[in-house]
C-alpha cells in the first residue's frame, strides 16, 4: 500500500481529498499538512510515495520543490488546481523542478466531483507505477512556443505568397510590423471571454506574433475603467499591439482591440468603406455591456468574408446567439477553449453544445490553432 501525504490550507479540502484517496485499496493517506513547510518536515522524517498538494496563494510550492531536490528519496508530487489559467506559470516551473502531474478541479469550494476523483486516482496509479509524466504535464519552454508560432507565421506568409518579416521581438518598434505585405483584408478574428478571461488573455495574446496578418476584436466582460489597464498590461507583454478600442477607429492588421467596459462594440464601416469600431451606449443585454452577441451580430453586415471566432472561459452563454446568426451570413471557423483550462466552463460549453465549435483546445494551444487556420 502506497503512503500519501496531503497538503492543503483548507481542512475541508484535505478531508475531501483524503476520502477520495482512501477509497482505493492501493493507497493510504498517512499524514496531512496545511502548508508546504510542515509537509517538507514530515517528508524528512517519514517515507511517502506521493504528495498531493492543493495550489493556493499561501503555498510556496516552488521553494518546496527545490527543497525536495536535496533529498535522496523524493516522493512524486501531484498538484490540484482550481484555476489553470492563474496557476499555469507556477505549474510549469514546478514541473521543471520535478513535479509529476496536475489535476484540475472545477471549483475551489465544491470541485471534488466524480470526474476529479477519477482523474486524481488515475494520476496516483500512474505515479506509483513509475510511468512517465503525462504529456499535458510536460514543462513548456515559452521560447520554444514562440519559435513554433514564428515558424507557423512563416508558413502562412508563404501560402499567401507574401514577403512577411516573421521575426518576433518584444523590443522592436511595433509600428514597423503588421504592414500591408502580409495583410488579409478578407478575414477578422473576433474573441469573447468573461470570468477568468484576463488570465486566459495573458496566456494567449503574448503568443500571437507581431505581424499577425489580420485584426483581432475582443469583448471581455469588465466594468468601465478596467479594460484600459488590461489592454496596456497586455500590450507591454506582447509583440502584437493591444489597445482599448476607440469610437470610429479603423481596424488594422496586427492589432488587438478590446471593447471598453461599459460600452457596446460593433464593427461597421467608415465613409471609405474601411472596417471601423463603433462604440455605443445601448442598454445592457442580459446585464452585459459590452456584449459579445452584439459584436458578432454586427459582423453579419461587414465586408469580411471569413470570421475566425474564438470563445474563452466565461460564465453564461454570451457569444452563442451572435455566432449562430453570423454563421448564416459569413464563412466562420470557431475555436473554443477546452474545459481543462477554463476557470468557468460556461461560454465555451454553450458553443460546443450548440455544435458550433470547429476546434476545442486548451488555452496554451489557441494561438497555434489561430495561425494554422489563417494558413488554410
PDB file of C-alpha atoms in Angstrom, residues 54-56 79-91 102-108 195-200 203 313 337 339-344 363:
ATOM      1  CA  UNK A  54      -3.740  21.920  -3.412  1.00  0.00           C
ATOM      2  CA  UNK A  55      -2.359  25.051  -5.064  1.00  0.00           C
ATOM      3  CA  UNK A  56      -3.171  28.348  -3.360  1.00  0.00           C
ATOM      4  CA  UNK A  79      -0.950  19.261  -7.790  1.00  0.00           C
ATOM      5  CA  UNK A  80      -4.654  20.052  -7.549  1.00  0.00           C
ATOM      6  CA  UNK A  81      -5.570  23.384  -9.154  1.00  0.00           C
ATOM      7  CA  UNK A  82      -8.891  25.197  -9.473  1.00  0.00           C
ATOM      8  CA  UNK A  83      -7.512  27.731 -11.967  1.00  0.00           C
ATOM      9  CA  UNK A  84      -5.085  26.524 -14.613  1.00  0.00           C
ATOM     10  CA  UNK A  85      -5.029  29.990 -16.191  1.00  0.00           C
ATOM     11  CA  UNK A  86      -3.804  31.534 -12.925  1.00  0.00           C
ATOM     12  CA  UNK A  87      -1.556  28.661 -11.858  1.00  0.00           C
ATOM     13  CA  UNK A  88      -0.029  27.596 -15.193  1.00  0.00           C
ATOM     14  CA  UNK A  89       3.223  29.506 -14.755  1.00  0.00           C
ATOM     15  CA  UNK A  90       3.715  28.001 -11.283  1.00  0.00           C
ATOM     16  CA  UNK A  91       2.779  24.542 -12.578  1.00  0.00           C
ATOM     17  CA  UNK A 102      -1.554  18.236 -12.016  1.00  0.00           C
ATOM     18  CA  UNK A 103      -5.297  17.610 -11.792  1.00  0.00           C
ATOM     19  CA  UNK A 104      -7.911  20.296 -12.442  1.00  0.00           C
ATOM     20  CA  UNK A 105     -10.838  20.656 -10.029  1.00  0.00           C
ATOM     21  CA  UNK A 106     -13.595  22.916 -11.335  1.00  0.00           C
ATOM     22  CA  UNK A 107     -14.285  24.957  -8.222  1.00  0.00           C
ATOM     23  CA  UNK A 108     -12.381  25.980  -5.140  1.00  0.00           C
ATOM     24  CA  UNK A 195     -14.819  35.131 -15.905  1.00  0.00           C
ATOM     25  CA  UNK A 196     -11.160  34.083 -15.965  1.00  0.00           C
ATOM     26  CA  UNK A 197     -10.668  35.951 -19.230  1.00  0.00           C
ATOM     27  CA  UNK A 198      -7.897  38.338 -18.118  1.00  0.00           C
ATOM     28  CA  UNK A 199      -5.743  35.406 -17.011  1.00  0.00           C
ATOM     29  CA  UNK A 200      -6.500  33.474 -20.195  1.00  0.00           C
ATOM     30  CA  UNK A 203      -1.511  33.344 -21.880  1.00  0.00           C
ATOM     31  CA  UNK A 313     -13.526  30.909 -20.348  1.00  0.00           C
ATOM     32  CA  UNK A 337     -11.282  26.790 -25.039  1.00  0.00           C
ATOM     33  CA  UNK A 339     -12.865  22.587 -20.186  1.00  0.00           C
ATOM     34  CA  UNK A 340      -9.462  21.584 -18.800  1.00  0.00           C
ATOM     35  CA  UNK A 341      -8.163  25.172 -18.795  1.00  0.00           C
ATOM     36  CA  UNK A 342     -11.378  27.181 -18.312  1.00  0.00           C
ATOM     37  CA  UNK A 343     -11.854  28.927 -14.977  1.00  0.00           C
ATOM     38  CA  UNK A 344     -15.600  28.794 -15.697  1.00  0.00           C
ATOM     39  CA  UNK A 363      -5.652  27.985 -23.745  1.00  0.00           C
TER      40      UNK A 363
END
